[in-house]
């Protein structure tokens, strides 16, 4: 990787600020002053210092966030709190973006990464990455709904949804509510809410538990995040 790109990924400033750091002889590669930002470095072995502080080598950042209710899945917004606002400044790496979108009132697993390729792969429709959600539904979910989900729902406006696996965990007849899990392999706008609406039911709470092989860490409190472990990253890639 080029040294200037590496410094940019490490959040050390804009392109012109990084150029200036190099021009001012503040950047060293294995102890030698760097004269040209286009020089390449080996991220596994080389040591980069800026102002005599070692800059940790990394390529991309991968975070798992337990998204709370009330924040929007965006990187910036003029009036509303975004998921990026939940990330500490030192972890807000350049290009860090959410993978896909959860509604403002949806909670649970959200991956944020600087890795544009992985982001794209996880969302590509032809990859059919399974997403598993847990939800509380206003209404009693029966075999009728399970079959409709299994066959692939078609809305009145012609929108079609691929077959989805709906499972009932528990039913509360007093409250007229059902606790369910549902697995879908696409990510259409408000998909789960629209699927239940088509069955005459309302989604009261929605939480994403899993995306592909990656499971939400049950010890992560809402609003908290952590880096993916090497094992989790391997699973995703
Ligand atoms: N389906 C929805 O309706 N909302 C989400 O946030 C995710 C899936």
GROMACS .gro file of C-alpha atoms and ligand atoms in nm:
model
  245
    1UNK     CA    1   0.000   0.000   0.000
    2UNK     CA    2   0.118   0.354  -0.073
    3UNK     CA    3   0.239   0.546   0.230
    4UNK     CA    4   0.008   0.843   0.166
    5UNK     CA    5  -0.293   0.608   0.139
    6UNK     CA    6  -0.189   0.429   0.454
    7UNK     CA    7  -0.165   0.758   0.646
    8UNK     CA    8  -0.502   0.863   0.511
    9UNK     CA    9  -0.660   0.533   0.624
   10UNK     CA   10  -0.503   0.590   0.965
   11UNK     CA   11  -0.700   0.917   0.982
   12UNK     CA   12  -0.395   1.141   0.984
   13UNK     CA   13  -0.549   1.418   0.780
   14UNK     CA   14  -0.658   1.529   0.439
   15UNK     CA   15  -0.451   1.457   0.131
   16UNK     CA   16  -0.284   1.799   0.150
   17UNK     CA   17  -0.219   1.767   0.524
   18UNK     CA   18  -0.051   1.432   0.465
   19UNK     CA   19   0.156   1.579   0.183
   20UNK     CA   20   0.269   1.850   0.421
   21UNK     CA   21   0.363   1.597   0.692
   22UNK     CA   22   0.584   1.423   0.436
   23UNK     CA   23   0.729   1.751   0.305
   24UNK     CA   24   0.808   1.857   0.662
   25UNK     CA   25   1.003   1.529   0.706
   26UNK     CA   26   0.777   1.414   0.988
   27UNK     CA   27   0.708   1.071   0.840
   28UNK     CA   28   0.955   0.781   0.870
   29UNK     CA   29   0.946   0.436   0.720
   30UNK     CA   30   1.163   0.188   0.912
   31UNK     CA   31   1.352   0.484   1.058
   32UNK     CA   32   1.418   0.655   0.724
   33UNK     CA   33   1.256   0.987   0.639
   34UNK     CA   34   0.992   0.940   0.370
   35UNK     CA   35   1.049   1.168   0.072
   36UNK     CA   36   0.763   1.056  -0.148
   37UNK     CA   37   0.412   0.951  -0.040
   38UNK     CA   38   0.386   0.725  -0.343
   39UNK     CA   39   0.643   0.487  -0.194
   40UNK     CA   40   0.495   0.148  -0.113
   41UNK     CA   41   0.509  -0.024   0.221
   42UNK     CA   42   0.456  -0.377   0.341
   43UNK     CA   43   0.180  -0.347   0.598
   44UNK     CA   44   0.279  -0.670   0.769
   45UNK     CA   45   0.642  -0.583   0.832
   46UNK     CA   46   0.720  -0.213   0.788
   47UNK     CA   47   0.708   0.041   1.069
   48UNK     CA   48   0.564   0.383   0.999
   49UNK     CA   49   0.617   0.673   1.238
   50UNK     CA   50   0.473   1.021   1.234
   51UNK     CA   51   0.634   1.273   1.467
   52UNK     CA   52   0.819   0.975   1.617
   53UNK     CA   53   0.493   0.796   1.710
   54UNK     CA   54   0.437   0.452   1.565
   55UNK     CA   55   0.125   0.437   1.351
   56UNK     CA   56  -0.038   0.097   1.384
   57UNK     CA   57  -0.067  -0.081   1.054
   58UNK     CA   58  -0.409  -0.185   0.947
   59UNK     CA   59  -0.593  -0.225   0.623
   60UNK     CA   60  -0.961  -0.208   0.695
   61UNK     CA   61  -1.181  -0.173   0.999
   62UNK     CA   62  -1.473  -0.406   1.074
   63UNK     CA   63  -1.711  -0.324   1.358
   64UNK     CA   64  -2.019  -0.495   1.497
   65UNK     CA   65  -2.271  -0.252   1.645
   66UNK     CA   66  -2.580  -0.340   1.845
   67UNK     CA   67  -2.795  -0.067   1.695
   68UNK     CA   68  -3.036   0.088   1.944
   69UNK     CA   69  -3.375   0.235   1.858
   70UNK     CA   70  -3.395   0.600   1.757
   71UNK     CA   71  -3.080   0.633   1.545
   72UNK     CA   72  -3.079   0.633   1.169
   73UNK     CA   73  -2.855   0.414   0.954
   74UNK     CA   74  -2.660   0.687   0.779
   75UNK     CA   75  -2.315   0.840   0.807
   76UNK     CA   76  -2.430   1.201   0.847
   77UNK     CA   77  -2.755   1.384   0.899
   78UNK     CA   78  -2.830   1.749   0.971
   79UNK     CA   79  -3.087   1.684   1.243
   80UNK     CA   80  -3.101   1.318   1.346
   81UNK     CA   81  -2.854   1.103   1.536
   82UNK     CA   82  -2.681   0.850   1.312
   83UNK     CA   83  -2.510   0.518   1.380
   84UNK     CA   84  -2.176   0.692   1.312
   85UNK     CA   85  -2.246   0.920   1.611
   86UNK     CA   86  -2.227   0.608   1.830
   87UNK     CA   87  -1.868   0.539   1.720
   88UNK     CA   88  -1.588   0.692   1.928
   89UNK     CA   89  -1.388   0.958   1.736
   90UNK     CA   90  -1.072   0.743   1.743
   91UNK     CA   91  -1.262   0.459   1.569
   92UNK     CA   92  -1.434   0.677   1.311
   93UNK     CA   93  -1.202   0.578   1.029
   94UNK     CA   94  -1.226   0.739   0.692
   95UNK     CA   95  -1.483   0.562   0.476
   96UNK     CA   96  -1.643   0.377   0.769
   97UNK     CA   97  -1.998   0.296   0.653
   98UNK     CA   98  -2.284   0.072   0.759
   99UNK     CA   99  -2.348  -0.247   0.562
  100UNK     CA  100  -2.710  -0.218   0.455
  101UNK     CA  101  -2.977  -0.039   0.647
  102UNK     CA  102  -3.193  -0.095   0.953
  103UNK     CA  103  -3.497   0.125   1.012
  104UNK     CA  104  -3.478   0.390   1.282
  105UNK     CA  105  -3.684   0.175   1.520
  106UNK     CA  106  -3.508  -0.155   1.435
  107UNK     CA  107  -3.238  -0.277   1.674
  108UNK     CA  108  -2.959  -0.530   1.656
  109UNK     CA  109  -2.672  -0.638   1.438
  110UNK     CA  110  -2.523  -0.377   1.211
  111UNK     CA  111  -2.179  -0.415   1.056
  112UNK     CA  112  -1.975  -0.103   0.984
  113UNK     CA  113  -1.665  -0.125   0.771
  114UNK     CA  114  -1.416   0.070   0.563
  115UNK     CA  115  -1.402  -0.230   0.328
  116UNK     CA  116  -1.613  -0.125   0.030
  117UNK     CA  117  -1.571  -0.461  -0.140
  118UNK     CA  118  -1.704  -0.660   0.156
  119UNK     CA  119  -1.987  -0.410   0.195
  120UNK     CA  120  -2.082  -0.461  -0.168
  121UNK     CA  121  -2.053  -0.842  -0.149
  122UNK     CA  122  -2.275  -0.869   0.157
  123UNK     CA  123  -2.548  -0.665  -0.009
  124UNK     CA  124  -2.526  -0.805  -0.364
  125UNK     CA  125  -2.868  -0.957  -0.449
  126UNK     CA  126  -2.708  -1.256  -0.622
  127UNK     CA  127  -2.520  -1.356  -0.303
  128UNK     CA  128  -2.848  -1.422  -0.114
  129UNK     CA  129  -2.700  -1.349   0.227
  130UNK     CA  130  -2.950  -1.467   0.491
  131UNK     CA  131  -3.058  -1.220   0.756
  132UNK     CA  132  -3.233  -1.344   1.067
  133UNK     CA  133  -3.462  -1.122   1.272
  134UNK     CA  134  -3.656  -1.163   1.591
  135UNK     CA  135  -3.982  -0.969   1.616
  136UNK     CA  136  -4.291  -0.907   1.823
  137UNK     CA  137  -4.600  -0.907   1.606
  138UNK     CA  138  -4.941  -0.763   1.683
  139UNK     CA  139  -5.162  -1.056   1.584
  140UNK     CA  140  -5.152  -1.433   1.610
  141UNK     CA  141  -4.915  -1.589   1.358
  142UNK     CA  142  -5.042  -1.925   1.237
  143UNK     CA  143  -4.951  -2.186   0.975
  144UNK     CA  144  -5.134  -1.969   0.721
  145UNK     CA  145  -4.874  -1.691   0.753
  146UNK     CA  146  -4.589  -1.942   0.775
  147UNK     CA  147  -4.702  -2.089   0.441
  148UNK     CA  148  -4.746  -1.750   0.279
  149UNK     CA  149  -4.393  -1.651   0.381
  150UNK     CA  150  -4.259  -1.988   0.263
  151UNK     CA  151  -4.418  -1.948  -0.079
  152UNK     CA  152  -4.297  -1.593  -0.130
  153UNK     CA  153  -4.537  -1.309  -0.070
  154UNK     CA  154  -4.674  -1.093  -0.348
  155UNK     CA  155  -4.807  -0.749  -0.254
  156UNK     CA  156  -5.112  -0.591  -0.418
  157UNK     CA  157  -4.883  -0.346  -0.601
  158UNK     CA  158  -4.698  -0.641  -0.758
  159UNK     CA  159  -4.388  -0.633  -0.535
  160UNK     CA  160  -4.265  -0.987  -0.477
  161UNK     CA  161  -4.064  -1.123  -0.189
  162UNK     CA  162  -3.851  -1.434  -0.207
  163UNK     CA  163  -3.951  -1.730   0.012
  164UNK     CA  164  -3.877  -1.663   0.378
  165UNK     CA  165  -3.866  -1.890   0.679
  166UNK     CA  166  -4.106  -1.783   0.953
  167UNK     CA  167  -4.101  -1.955   1.293
  168UNK     CA  168  -4.324  -1.889   1.591
  169UNK     CA  169  -4.151  -1.880   1.929
  170UNK     CA  170  -4.450  -1.801   2.150
  171UNK     CA  171  -4.804  -1.667   2.138
  172UNK     CA  172  -4.965  -1.435   2.390
  173UNK     CA  173  -5.340  -1.464   2.333
  174UNK     CA  174  -5.425  -1.206   2.604
  175UNK     CA  175  -5.215  -0.941   2.431
  176UNK     CA  176  -5.289  -1.078   2.083
  177UNK     CA  177  -4.917  -1.090   2.011
  178UNK     CA  178  -4.668  -1.338   1.863
  179UNK     CA  179  -4.297  -1.370   1.918
  180UNK     CA  180  -4.136  -1.489   1.595
  181UNK     CA  181  -3.808  -1.528   1.408
  182UNK     CA  182  -3.788  -1.477   1.035
  183UNK     CA  183  -3.505  -1.541   0.787
  184UNK     CA  184  -3.494  -1.346   0.463
  185UNK     CA  185  -3.240  -1.354   0.182
  186UNK     CA  186  -3.297  -1.009   0.035
  187UNK     CA  187  -3.311  -0.659   0.177
  188UNK     CA  188  -3.601  -0.466   0.034
  189UNK     CA  189  -3.720  -0.141   0.191
  190UNK     CA  190  -3.914  -0.208   0.517
  191UNK     CA  191  -3.929  -0.567   0.400
  192UNK     CA  192  -4.040  -0.746   0.715
  193UNK     CA  193  -4.289  -0.477   0.812
  194UNK     CA  194  -4.441  -0.491   0.464
  195UNK     CA  195  -4.457  -0.871   0.467
  196UNK     CA  196  -4.652  -0.872   0.791
  197UNK     CA  197  -4.869  -0.582   0.678
  198UNK     CA  198  -4.967  -0.793   0.377
  199UNK     CA  199  -5.092  -1.052   0.630
  200UNK     CA  200  -5.290  -0.786   0.818
  201UNK     CA  201  -5.041  -0.769   1.107
  202UNK     CA  202  -4.812  -0.505   1.254
  203UNK     CA  203  -4.448  -0.540   1.358
  204UNK     CA  204  -4.414  -0.397   1.710
  205UNK     CA  205  -4.042  -0.459   1.764
  206UNK     CA  206  -3.776  -0.582   1.525
  207UNK     CA  207  -3.422  -0.692   1.604
  208UNK     CA  208  -3.161  -0.832   1.364
  209UNK     CA  209  -2.985  -1.130   1.517
  210UNK     CA  210  -2.771  -1.257   1.232
  211UNK     CA  211  -2.631  -1.164   0.894
  212UNK     CA  212  -2.488  -1.453   0.693
  213UNK     CA  213  -2.280  -1.653   0.941
  214UNK     CA  214  -2.225  -1.355   1.172
  215UNK     CA  215  -2.430  -1.351   1.494
  216UNK     CA  216  -2.501  -1.052   1.714
  217UNK     CA  217  -2.281  -1.072   2.025
  218UNK     CA  218  -2.542  -1.110   2.300
  219UNK     CA  219  -2.309  -0.937   2.550
  220UNK     CA  220  -2.309  -0.614   2.344
  221UNK     CA  221  -2.551  -0.368   2.501
  222UNK     CA  222  -2.764  -0.153   2.264
  223UNK     CA  223  -2.553   0.136   2.137
  224UNK     CA  224  -2.225  -0.051   2.198
  225UNK     CA  225  -1.987  -0.188   1.939
  226UNK     CA  226  -1.666  -0.386   1.907
  227UNK     CA  227  -1.422  -0.494   1.640
  228UNK     CA  228  -1.496  -0.823   1.466
  229UNK     CA  229  -1.265  -1.103   1.578
  230UNK     CA  230  -1.035  -1.255   1.311
  231UNK     CA  231  -1.255  -1.564   1.319
  232UNK     CA  232  -1.576  -1.364   1.260
  233UNK     CA  233  -1.407  -1.177   0.978
  234UNK     CA  234  -1.300  -1.501   0.813
  235UNK     CA  235  -1.657  -1.627   0.833
  236UNK     CA  236  -1.785  -1.315   0.662
  237UNK     CA  237  -1.525  -1.312   0.390
  238LIG     N1  238  -3.721  -0.518   0.757
  238LIG     C1  239  -3.782  -0.407   0.803
  238LIG     O1  240  -3.901  -0.388   0.787
  238LIG     N2  241  -3.706  -0.317   0.868
  238LIG     C2  242  -3.574  -0.333   0.894
  238LIG     O2  243  -3.510  -0.247   0.956
  238LIG     C3  244  -3.513  -0.450   0.845
  238LIG     C4  245  -3.589  -0.542   0.777
   0.00000   0.00000   0.00000
